[in-house]
Coordinates of C-alpha atoms in Angstrom, one line a residue:
M1 CA -60.3 110.6 -39.5
M2 CA -57.7 108.6 -37.6
P3 CA -54.5 107.8 -39.4
K4 CA -54.0 104.3 -40.7
R5 CA -51.5 102.1 -38.9
E6 CA -49.3 99.8 -40.8
Y7 CA -48.8 96.3 -39.5
K8 CA -45.9 94.0 -40.2
V9 CA -46.4 90.3 -40.4
S10 CA -43.6 88.0 -39.2
Y11 CA -43.3 84.3 -39.8
I12 CA -41.8 82.1 -37.1
S13 CA -40.3 78.9 -38.3
S14 CA -40.7 75.6 -36.5
E15 CA -36.9 75.1 -36.2
A16 CA -35.3 75.5 -32.8
I17 CA -32.9 78.3 -32.4
F18 CA -30.0 77.9 -30.0
A19 CA -27.9 80.8 -28.9
V20 CA -24.4 79.9 -27.7
P21 CA -22.9 82.7 -25.7
A22 CA -19.3 83.5 -26.2
M23 CA -16.9 82.2 -23.5
K24 CA -15.2 84.9 -21.6
P25 CA -11.4 85.2 -22.0
S26 CA -10.9 84.9 -18.2
K27 CA -12.5 81.4 -18.2
V28 CA -10.4 80.3 -21.1
I29 CA -7.3 81.3 -19.4
L30 CA -8.4 79.7 -16.1
A31 CA -9.1 76.4 -18.0
M32 CA -5.8 76.4 -19.7
L33 CA -4.0 77.1 -16.4
L34 CA -5.8 74.2 -14.8
C35 CA -4.9 71.8 -17.6
F36 CA -1.2 72.9 -17.5
T37 CA -1.3 72.4 -13.7
L38 CA -2.7 68.9 -14.0
M39 CA -0.1 68.0 -16.7
L40 CA 2.8 69.3 -14.6
S41 CA 1.6 67.5 -11.5
D42 CA 1.3 64.3 -13.4
I43 CA 4.8 64.6 -14.9
Y44 CA 6.6 65.5 -11.7
F45 CA 4.5 63.9 -9.0
G46 CA 2.5 61.1 -10.8
A47 CA -0.8 62.5 -9.7
S48 CA -2.8 60.5 -12.2
S49 CA -1.5 57.2 -10.8
K50 CA -2.4 58.3 -7.2
I51 CA -5.8 59.5 -8.2
R52 CA -6.4 56.2 -10.1
T53 CA -5.3 54.2 -7.1
Y54 CA -7.7 56.1 -4.8
A55 CA -10.4 55.7 -7.4
H56 CA -10.0 51.9 -7.2
D57 CA -10.5 52.0 -3.5
V58 CA -13.5 54.2 -3.9
F59 CA -15.2 52.0 -6.5
M60 CA -14.2 48.7 -4.9
P61 CA -17.4 48.3 -2.9
L62 CA -19.4 49.2 -6.0
S63 CA -17.5 46.5 -8.0
T64 CA -18.2 43.9 -5.2
L65 CA -21.9 44.9 -5.3
V66 CA -22.0 44.5 -9.0
N67 CA -20.3 41.0 -8.9
L68 CA -22.5 39.8 -6.0
P69 CA -25.3 38.5 -8.2
L70 CA -22.9 36.7 -10.5
N71 CA -21.3 35.0 -7.5
L72 CA -24.7 34.0 -6.1
I73 CA -25.7 32.6 -9.5
S74 CA -22.5 30.6 -9.9
K75 CA -22.8 29.0 -6.4
S76 CA -26.5 28.4 -6.6
G77 CA -25.8 25.2 -8.6
D78 CA -24.0 23.7 -5.6
V79 CA -26.6 25.0 -3.1
F80 CA -29.5 23.5 -5.0
K81 CA -28.1 20.1 -5.8
T82 CA -30.6 17.4 -5.5
R83 CA -30.3 14.8 -2.7
Y84 CA -29.9 12.1 -5.3
T85 CA -26.9 13.7 -6.8
L86 CA -25.2 14.1 -3.4
R87 CA -26.0 10.5 -2.5
K88 CA -24.6 9.3 -5.8
E89 CA -21.3 11.3 -5.2
L90 CA -21.1 9.8 -1.7
D91 CA -21.4 6.3 -3.1
E92 CA -18.7 7.0 -5.6
F93 CA -16.4 8.2 -2.9
R94 CA -17.1 5.1 -0.8
I95 CA -16.3 2.9 -3.8
E96 CA -13.0 4.8 -4.4
N97 CA -12.2 4.5 -0.7
K98 CA -12.7 0.7 -0.9
K99 CA -10.5 0.5 -4.0
L100 CA -7.7 2.4 -2.2
R101 CA -8.0 0.2 0.8
V102 CA -7.9 -3.0 -1.3
T103 CA -4.8 -1.6 -3.2
N104 CA -3.1 -0.8 0.1
Q105 CA -3.8 -4.3 1.4
F106 CA -2.5 -5.8 -1.9
L107 CA 0.7 -3.7 -1.6
E108 CA 1.2 -4.8 2.0
K109 CA 0.8 -8.4 0.9
V110 CA 3.3 -8.0 -1.9
S111 CA 5.8 -6.3 0.4
K112 CA 5.4 -9.1 2.9
E113 CA 5.9 -11.7 0.2
N114 CA 9.0 -9.9 -1.1
E115 CA 10.5 -9.9 2.4
E116 CA 9.8 -13.6 2.8
L117 CA 11.4 -14.3 -0.6
N118 CA 14.5 -12.3 0.3
R119 CA 14.9 -14.3 3.6
L120 CA 14.5 -17.5 1.7
W121 CA 17.2 -16.7 -0.9
S122 CA 19.6 -15.4 1.7
S123 CA 19.2 -18.6 3.7
A124 CA 20.0 -20.9 0.8
R125 CA 23.3 -22.5 1.7
L126 CA 23.2 -25.5 -0.6
N127 CA 23.5 -25.7 -4.4
L128 CA 21.2 -23.0 -5.7
N129 CA 20.6 -24.9 -8.9
N130 CA 18.8 -27.5 -6.9
Y131 CA 16.2 -25.1 -5.5
S132 CA 12.6 -24.6 -6.8
L133 CA 10.4 -21.9 -5.4
V134 CA 6.8 -23.0 -4.5
K135 CA 3.8 -21.4 -2.9
K136 CA 1.4 -22.8 -0.4
R137 CA -2.1 -23.6 -1.7
T138 CA -3.8 -25.4 1.2
I139 CA -3.0 -27.4 4.3
S140 CA -5.4 -30.1 5.5
S141 CA -7.1 -29.8 8.9
N142 CA -6.0 -33.3 10.0
E143 CA -4.1 -32.6 13.2
F144 CA -2.0 -35.8 13.3
Q145 CA -1.5 -36.3 9.5
P146 CA -1.4 -32.7 8.1
L147 CA -0.9 -32.6 4.4
L148 CA 0.5 -29.5 2.7
I149 CA -0.4 -28.8 -1.0
V150 CA 1.9 -26.4 -2.8
D151 CA 1.8 -24.9 -6.3
I152 CA 4.7 -25.7 -8.5
S153 CA 5.9 -24.6 -12.0
S154 CA 5.0 -26.8 -14.9
D155 CA 8.6 -27.0 -16.0
S156 CA 10.0 -27.9 -12.6
S157 CA 11.7 -31.2 -12.0
I158 CA 10.4 -31.8 -8.5
D159 CA 10.4 -35.5 -7.5
L160 CA 9.4 -37.8 -4.6
N161 CA 11.3 -37.3 -1.4
D162 CA 12.6 -33.9 -2.3
S163 CA 12.9 -31.7 0.8
L164 CA 10.7 -28.6 1.6
I165 CA 12.8 -25.9 3.3
T166 CA 12.3 -22.3 4.5
D167 CA 14.7 -19.7 5.9
K168 CA 14.0 -21.1 9.4
G169 CA 14.6 -24.8 8.7
L170 CA 13.2 -28.1 7.4
I171 CA 9.4 -28.4 6.8
G172 CA 8.9 -31.8 5.3
R173 CA 9.3 -33.9 2.1
V174 CA 7.4 -34.4 -1.1
I175 CA 5.3 -37.6 -1.2
A176 CA 3.4 -37.0 -4.5
S177 CA 3.6 -34.5 -7.4
S178 CA 1.8 -33.6 -10.6
K179 CA 2.3 -31.0 -13.3
Y180 CA 1.1 -28.0 -11.2
S181 CA 1.0 -29.2 -7.6
A182 CA 2.8 -31.4 -5.0
E183 CA 1.8 -33.0 -1.7
V184 CA 4.2 -32.6 1.2
M185 CA 4.4 -34.7 4.4
L186 CA 5.2 -32.3 7.2
L187 CA 7.7 -33.1 10.0
H188 CA 4.7 -32.8 12.4
D189 CA 3.1 -35.8 10.8
V190 CA 3.0 -38.9 13.1
R191 CA 4.2 -40.9 10.1
S192 CA 7.3 -38.7 9.6
F193 CA 10.8 -39.8 10.7
V194 CA 13.8 -37.5 10.3
P195 CA 17.4 -38.6 10.9
V196 CA 19.0 -35.9 13.0
I197 CA 22.3 -35.1 14.8
S198 CA 22.6 -32.9 17.9
E199 CA 24.7 -29.8 17.7
K200 CA 26.8 -30.3 20.9
S201 CA 26.8 -33.9 21.8
K202 CA 26.9 -35.1 18.1
L203 CA 24.5 -37.9 18.8
H204 CA 22.4 -39.4 16.0
A205 CA 18.7 -40.3 16.3
N206 CA 15.4 -40.2 14.5
I207 CA 12.6 -37.7 15.2
K208 CA 9.0 -38.9 15.0
G209 CA 6.3 -36.3 14.5
G210 CA 3.6 -35.8 17.1
G211 CA 1.0 -33.7 15.2
L212 CA 0.5 -30.0 14.6
G213 CA 1.2 -27.9 17.6
R214 CA 2.9 -30.8 19.4
S215 CA 6.5 -31.7 19.9
G216 CA 8.3 -34.4 18.1
K217 CA 10.2 -37.2 20.0
L218 CA 13.6 -38.8 19.5
Q219 CA 13.2 -42.5 19.1
Y220 CA 15.1 -45.2 21.1
V221 CA 17.5 -42.9 23.0
K222 CA 19.6 -44.7 25.5
K223 CA 19.7 -43.4 29.1
T224 CA 23.4 -42.9 28.8
A225 CA 23.0 -40.3 26.0
A226 CA 24.3 -36.9 27.0
Y227 CA 21.7 -34.6 25.4
E228 CA 21.2 -31.1 26.8
L229 CA 18.1 -28.9 27.1
G230 CA 18.1 -26.2 24.5
E231 CA 20.4 -28.1 22.2
K232 CA 19.6 -27.8 18.6
V233 CA 19.3 -30.7 16.2
Y234 CA 20.0 -30.7 12.4
S235 CA 19.3 -33.2 9.6
S236 CA 22.1 -35.7 9.5
G237 CA 21.7 -36.7 5.8
I238 CA 21.7 -40.4 6.7
A239 CA 19.9 -42.5 4.1
D240 CA 19.9 -39.5 1.8
T241 CA 16.3 -38.7 2.8
F242 CA 17.0 -35.1 3.7
P243 CA 20.0 -32.8 2.9
E244 CA 22.6 -32.7 5.6
G245 CA 22.9 -29.7 8.0
V246 CA 19.3 -28.2 7.8
Y247 CA 17.9 -27.0 11.1
V248 CA 15.1 -29.1 12.4
G249 CA 14.3 -28.1 16.0
E250 CA 15.4 -27.7 19.6
I251 CA 15.4 -30.0 22.6
V252 CA 12.7 -28.8 25.0
S253 CA 12.3 -31.7 27.4
I254 CA 14.4 -34.7 28.6
K255 CA 12.7 -37.2 30.9
D256 CA 14.1 -40.4 32.5
L257 CA 11.0 -42.6 33.0
S258 CA 11.4 -45.4 35.5
D259 CA 9.2 -47.8 33.5
S260 CA 11.1 -47.3 30.3
E261 CA 14.6 -48.3 29.2
F262 CA 14.9 -45.2 26.9
L263 CA 15.0 -41.5 27.6
E264 CA 12.0 -39.4 26.5
V265 CA 13.5 -36.5 24.5
E266 CA 11.0 -33.9 23.0
I267 CA 11.9 -31.7 20.1
S268 CA 10.1 -28.4 19.3
F269 CA 9.7 -27.7 15.6
L270 CA 10.1 -23.9 15.7
Q271 CA 9.0 -23.6 12.1
S272 CA 5.2 -23.7 11.7
P273 CA 3.9 -24.3 8.1
L274 CA 0.8 -22.2 9.0
N275 CA 2.7 -19.0 9.1
Q276 CA 4.5 -19.4 5.8
D277 CA 3.4 -18.8 2.2
F278 CA 6.5 -19.6 0.2
Y279 CA 9.0 -22.5 0.4
F280 CA 12.0 -24.0 -1.3
V281 CA 11.9 -27.5 -2.7
Y282 CA 15.4 -28.8 -2.5
E283 CA 15.9 -31.5 -5.2
N284 CA 18.0 -34.1 -3.6
E285 CA 21.2 -34.9 -5.5

């Protein structure tokens, strides 16, 4: 008979068994030396900062690549704007541009008016208490009888025959007034007569208007009168119609006509009411 064999039964559990081999002493020593080397190099040479700087350079392309989708998404709103939105913005810009242009024009006008007012005040040689500032409203298109309408203050004391003056000289006189406006007969009016005196010859005469754009004429000047071309004439103050010494015009022509017993002396009114917006009304004393 064969001998009986004995068998051992082993049970294997389902739990995993991990075997961790022991680290060799040489590796431990090498790791410690490496750590000490890195620590000393960082302390004495700032190795970590240099490594970190180089790391930034190395990873910069990667960072740009990561942020690229975000940049594309943020800009996609501008790229895909509708045509209606762009047109609306363009219209708004046009409106703002118009507003700026209007504002600039208004400022230019205000600046021009301020310069005009400064010239007026600096030219005032008479009693300042007798001046009232007025602004042109309209001027009629009648060439021979032009009528100037000016705006006046409701508390002003403007009266008939008060003189209208600018920094360049005499303009006319008030022929009618209400609470807020006044009518002015200009020197150019064919109905206008202004007593004047010449600057050099000191001769007295009356100027009669000839219409807008035309010269006035001295009335009844004897041929013995010694007027000169270019001589200036001023208001004489006779009859208290106009204040004395206000510039009126300049002699531009002297003709001795054979069929007339008087000289024909023409006066140019250098001051045009068409180019002026503000005036002084001088209240005659």
